[in-house]
């Protein structure tokens, strides 16, 4: 298991490997050839950034069986997907900016998959070769616009609406991970990725048949049951087993 991070130690963004309470800088391209460098930093002395710079984030809606069961609906026959722009991405400890004039903003704990290499028209059996690793995601949504039947783009694509982090973990299986959300310290989502309707390889394959996935792109795989309303001053934390905890603040 390797924990990749993107960080700033004062000289701009760099990639590294997190080892306990220190970071070893990486030489080379994280998505091609890389090796450990000689520079090391104490974790407390650096600022963690969003762990990658995606050209796009592909979101997945209604992908947990328990969500469908609570609604009394039938399981979907194919994934429901949407896009979030690169401008929605922020990192750990950064602020989620709540738009003016909206009534209800929701948070959604999600397992996020980071793509390792260009993927187009691949099969589910090939998909694991295209995964760099997994990170925590928080799909922020303006519920007002969802309920009014407006396009999901308006509800989900505001700047700062896709926190990611704190690291990308390679070498783990994303199919059976505990996933939780804490809102101001209170547990509001508690599930496991084993409850997904469409697993990660199926999602990668499905999406790659529609659009090209580039290195660093992210697939946010849907959220389990549970919700809350995000208000200025709130703290939200996504916790995923073997990955860590992503904390952000609402402004």
Short mmCIF file of C-alpha atoms in Angstrom, two decimals:
data_model
loop_
_atom_site.label_atom_id
_atom_site.label_comp_id
_atom_site.label_asym_id
_atom_site.label_seq_id
_atom_site.Cartn_x
_atom_site.Cartn_y
_atom_site.Cartn_z
CA UNK A 1 0.00 0.00 0.00
CA UNK A 2 1.39 3.38 -1.07
CA UNK A 3 -0.06 6.76 -0.08
CA UNK A 4 0.59 9.41 -2.72
CA UNK A 5 0.08 13.05 -1.82
CA UNK A 6 0.29 16.39 -3.57
CA UNK A 7 1.69 19.03 -1.27
CA UNK A 8 3.27 22.46 -0.95
CA UNK A 9 6.28 22.91 1.31
CA UNK A 10 6.72 26.54 0.28
CA UNK A 11 8.14 26.11 -3.21
CA UNK A 12 4.96 25.17 -5.08
CA UNK A 13 3.06 21.96 -5.68
CA UNK A 14 4.93 18.65 -5.67
CA UNK A 15 4.06 14.97 -5.42
CA UNK A 16 5.25 12.78 -2.60
CA UNK A 17 4.70 9.59 -0.64
CA UNK A 18 3.27 9.80 2.86
CA UNK A 19 5.05 7.57 5.35
CA UNK A 20 3.65 7.97 8.87
CA UNK A 21 4.30 11.60 9.84
CA UNK A 22 6.66 12.47 6.98
CA UNK A 23 6.53 12.99 3.24
CA UNK A 24 9.19 11.85 0.78
CA UNK A 25 9.19 13.89 -2.42
CA UNK A 26 8.73 11.97 -5.67
CA UNK A 27 10.88 12.48 -8.74
CA UNK A 28 9.28 11.98 -12.14
CA UNK A 29 5.67 11.70 -13.25
CA UNK A 30 3.32 10.00 -10.82
CA UNK A 31 1.26 8.68 -13.73
CA UNK A 32 4.20 7.27 -15.70
CA UNK A 33 7.65 6.72 -14.20
CA UNK A 34 8.58 7.91 -10.75
CA UNK A 35 11.01 7.19 -7.96
CA UNK A 36 11.57 8.40 -4.44
CA UNK A 37 13.64 11.55 -4.21
CA UNK A 38 16.02 12.67 -1.50
CA UNK A 39 13.92 15.48 -0.01
CA UNK A 40 11.86 14.70 3.07
CA UNK A 41 9.43 16.88 5.00
CA UNK A 42 7.56 16.57 8.27
CA UNK A 43 3.86 16.26 7.55
CA UNK A 44 3.13 19.12 9.95
CA UNK A 45 5.36 21.45 7.94
CA UNK A 46 3.59 21.10 4.59
CA UNK A 47 0.17 21.96 3.20
CA UNK A 48 -1.68 19.07 1.61
CA UNK A 49 -3.33 19.94 -1.70
CA UNK A 50 -5.95 18.11 -3.73
CA UNK A 51 -4.10 14.86 -4.48
CA UNK A 52 -4.46 15.18 -8.27
CA UNK A 53 -5.42 17.70 -10.94
CA UNK A 54 -8.19 16.07 -12.98
CA UNK A 55 -9.31 17.36 -16.36
CA UNK A 56 -12.76 16.27 -15.19
CA UNK A 57 -14.56 14.50 -12.38
CA UNK A 58 -17.19 11.97 -13.42
CA UNK A 59 -19.84 11.60 -10.76
CA UNK A 60 -22.13 8.62 -10.32
CA UNK A 61 -25.65 8.93 -8.96
CA UNK A 62 -27.78 6.31 -7.17
CA UNK A 63 -25.07 3.68 -6.78
CA UNK A 64 -25.81 2.19 -3.35
CA UNK A 65 -28.43 -0.53 -2.92
CA UNK A 66 -29.59 0.82 0.42
CA UNK A 67 -30.33 4.22 -1.15
CA UNK A 68 -32.56 2.57 -3.75
CA UNK A 69 -34.24 0.39 -1.11
CA UNK A 70 -35.07 3.42 1.04
CA UNK A 71 -36.72 5.07 -1.97
CA UNK A 72 -38.67 1.91 -2.79
CA UNK A 73 -37.33 1.91 -6.33
CA UNK A 74 -35.93 -0.77 -8.62
CA UNK A 75 -32.18 -1.05 -9.09
CA UNK A 76 -30.95 0.96 -12.09
CA UNK A 77 -29.96 -1.05 -15.15
CA UNK A 78 -27.01 1.19 -15.99
CA UNK A 79 -25.04 3.90 -14.17
CA UNK A 80 -26.32 7.46 -13.94
CA UNK A 81 -23.35 9.75 -14.56
CA UNK A 82 -22.66 13.48 -14.57
CA UNK A 83 -19.62 15.75 -14.85
CA UNK A 84 -18.01 18.16 -12.40
CA UNK A 85 -15.39 20.63 -13.65
CA UNK A 86 -11.79 20.86 -12.52
CA UNK A 87 -12.67 24.20 -10.87
CA UNK A 88 -14.86 22.33 -8.37
CA UNK A 89 -11.85 20.47 -6.94
CA UNK A 90 -10.30 21.53 -3.62
CA UNK A 91 -8.04 19.77 -1.14
CA UNK A 92 -8.04 18.96 2.57
CA UNK A 93 -8.73 21.73 5.08
CA UNK A 94 -9.94 24.07 2.34
CA UNK A 95 -13.22 25.97 2.41
CA UNK A 96 -16.41 24.96 0.64
CA UNK A 97 -18.04 28.20 -0.51
CA UNK A 98 -21.81 28.09 -0.16
CA UNK A 99 -23.47 30.06 -2.98
CA UNK A 100 -25.56 33.06 -2.03
CA UNK A 101 -29.31 32.75 -2.14
CA UNK A 102 -29.64 28.97 -1.81
CA UNK A 103 -31.57 27.17 0.91
CA UNK A 104 -30.14 23.65 1.09
CA UNK A 105 -26.63 22.43 0.35
CA UNK A 106 -25.92 18.74 0.95
CA UNK A 107 -22.68 16.80 1.42
CA UNK A 108 -22.05 13.28 0.13
CA UNK A 109 -19.24 10.94 1.22
CA UNK A 110 -17.88 9.07 -1.80
CA UNK A 111 -15.05 6.74 -2.75
CA UNK A 112 -13.13 8.46 -5.55
CA UNK A 113 -11.07 6.54 -8.11
CA UNK A 114 -8.02 8.21 -9.67
CA UNK A 115 -7.20 7.12 -13.23
CA UNK A 116 -3.59 6.16 -13.95
CA UNK A 117 -3.45 6.17 -17.75
CA UNK A 118 -5.55 7.12 -20.75
CA UNK A 119 -8.61 4.87 -20.89
CA UNK A 120 -10.94 4.49 -23.86
CA UNK A 121 -13.26 1.59 -24.70
CA UNK A 122 -11.83 -0.75 -22.09
CA UNK A 123 -13.48 -3.84 -20.60
CA UNK A 124 -14.23 -4.36 -16.89
CA UNK A 125 -11.54 -7.05 -16.87
CA UNK A 126 -8.94 -4.50 -18.01
CA UNK A 127 -10.08 -1.74 -15.67
CA UNK A 128 -7.81 -2.41 -12.69
CA UNK A 129 -4.77 -1.70 -14.89
CA UNK A 130 -6.03 1.87 -15.25
CA UNK A 131 -6.42 2.64 -11.54
CA UNK A 132 -3.71 4.67 -9.82
CA UNK A 133 -5.50 4.47 -6.50
CA UNK A 134 -8.37 5.66 -4.33
CA UNK A 135 -9.08 8.81 -2.36
CA UNK A 136 -11.91 10.36 -0.34
CA UNK A 137 -14.41 12.56 -2.15
CA UNK A 138 -17.22 14.85 -1.03
CA UNK A 139 -19.82 15.56 -3.71
CA UNK A 140 -21.35 18.87 -2.62
CA UNK A 141 -24.79 19.54 -4.09
CA UNK A 142 -27.32 22.40 -4.02
CA UNK A 143 -30.49 20.47 -3.29
CA UNK A 144 -32.70 23.42 -4.32
CA UNK A 145 -31.84 22.92 -7.96
CA UNK A 146 -32.21 19.13 -7.89
CA UNK A 147 -35.74 19.41 -6.52
CA UNK A 148 -36.75 22.00 -9.11
CA UNK A 149 -35.87 19.57 -11.88
CA UNK A 150 -33.04 21.70 -13.17
CA UNK A 151 -29.96 20.07 -14.72
CA UNK A 152 -27.56 18.47 -12.27
CA UNK A 153 -24.83 20.68 -13.68
CA UNK A 154 -26.19 23.71 -11.86
CA UNK A 155 -26.61 21.78 -8.62
CA UNK A 156 -23.17 20.19 -8.52
CA UNK A 157 -20.66 22.30 -10.44
CA UNK A 158 -20.02 25.35 -8.29
CA UNK A 159 -16.40 26.15 -7.48
CA UNK A 160 -15.16 24.22 -4.38
CA UNK A 161 -17.93 21.59 -4.71
CA UNK A 162 -15.59 18.57 -5.06
CA UNK A 163 -13.20 18.20 -2.12
CA UNK A 164 -10.67 15.38 -2.61
CA UNK A 165 -7.95 13.95 -0.36
CA UNK A 166 -6.02 13.63 1.77
CA UNK A 167 -4.04 11.10 -0.29
CA UNK A 168 -4.30 8.61 -3.14
CA UNK A 169 -3.86 5.09 -1.84
CA UNK A 170 -2.52 2.51 -4.30
CA UNK A 171 -2.55 -1.22 -3.74
CA UNK A 172 -5.91 -1.61 -2.00
CA UNK A 173 -9.19 -3.13 -3.13
CA UNK A 174 -11.97 -0.56 -3.31
CA UNK A 175 -14.72 -3.17 -3.18
CA UNK A 176 -15.02 -3.55 0.60
CA UNK A 177 -14.16 -0.36 2.47
CA UNK A 178 -16.02 1.25 5.35
CA UNK A 179 -17.16 4.75 4.38
CA UNK A 180 -18.43 7.40 6.82
CA UNK A 181 -19.35 11.06 6.94
CA UNK A 182 -19.14 13.28 10.02
CA UNK A 183 -21.00 16.59 10.20
CA UNK A 184 -19.75 18.81 13.01
CA UNK A 185 -18.45 15.66 14.69
CA UNK A 186 -21.70 13.71 14.35
CA UNK A 187 -21.80 10.49 12.32
CA UNK A 188 -24.38 10.98 9.55
CA UNK A 189 -23.34 8.39 6.95
CA UNK A 190 -22.06 4.91 7.76
CA UNK A 191 -21.83 2.25 5.07
CA UNK A 192 -19.47 0.08 3.03
CA UNK A 193 -18.45 0.21 -0.62
CA UNK A 194 -19.56 -3.43 -0.93
CA UNK A 195 -23.11 -2.03 -1.15
CA UNK A 196 -22.41 -0.42 -4.54
CA UNK A 197 -24.71 -1.40 -7.39
CA UNK A 198 -22.03 -0.90 -10.05
CA UNK A 199 -18.50 -1.73 -8.92
CA UNK A 200 -15.42 0.25 -9.86
CA UNK A 201 -14.29 -1.87 -12.85
CA UNK A 202 -17.79 -1.71 -14.34
CA UNK A 203 -17.91 2.07 -13.86
CA UNK A 204 -14.52 2.62 -15.48
CA UNK A 205 -15.48 0.46 -18.44
CA UNK A 206 -18.90 2.09 -18.85
CA UNK A 207 -17.55 5.63 -18.71
CA UNK A 208 -14.60 4.86 -20.99
CA UNK A 209 -17.03 3.79 -23.71
CA UNK A 210 -18.60 7.26 -23.58
CA UNK A 211 -15.59 9.52 -23.03
CA UNK A 212 -11.82 9.25 -22.79
CA UNK A 213 -10.52 9.18 -19.23
CA UNK A 214 -7.20 10.98 -18.86
CA UNK A 215 -4.44 10.38 -16.29
CA UNK A 216 -5.48 12.10 -13.08
CA UNK A 217 -9.19 12.10 -13.89
CA UNK A 218 -11.49 11.10 -11.06
CA UNK A 219 -14.58 8.93 -10.87
CA UNK A 220 -16.65 9.68 -7.77
CA UNK A 221 -18.59 6.47 -7.24
CA UNK A 222 -21.78 7.58 -5.50
CA UNK A 223 -22.87 8.06 -1.92
CA UNK A 224 -24.56 5.83 0.68
CA UNK A 225 -27.68 6.82 2.66
CA UNK A 226 -27.65 9.70 5.11
CA UNK A 227 -27.50 13.43 4.62
CA UNK A 228 -27.41 16.79 6.28
CA UNK A 229 -27.60 20.46 5.42
CA UNK A 230 -24.31 22.32 5.14
CA UNK A 231 -24.23 25.78 6.73
CA UNK A 232 -21.47 28.40 7.01
CA UNK A 233 -19.12 27.47 9.85
CA UNK A 234 -19.83 23.74 9.59
CA UNK A 235 -17.12 21.08 9.44
CA UNK A 236 -17.55 17.99 7.25
CA UNK A 237 -15.26 14.95 7.30
CA UNK A 238 -15.25 11.98 4.93
CA UNK A 239 -13.55 8.91 6.38
CA UNK A 240 -12.76 5.84 4.29
CA UNK A 241 -11.07 2.72 5.59
CA UNK A 242 -7.36 2.43 4.66
CA UNK A 243 -7.39 5.90 3.07
CA UNK A 244 -7.88 8.42 5.85
CA UNK A 245 -10.05 11.42 6.64
CA UNK A 246 -10.85 14.41 4.42
CA UNK A 247 -11.86 17.49 6.40
CA UNK A 248 -13.30 20.71 4.98
CA UNK A 249 -15.01 23.82 6.30
CA UNK A 250 -18.08 25.61 4.98
CA UNK A 251 -17.90 29.33 4.31
#
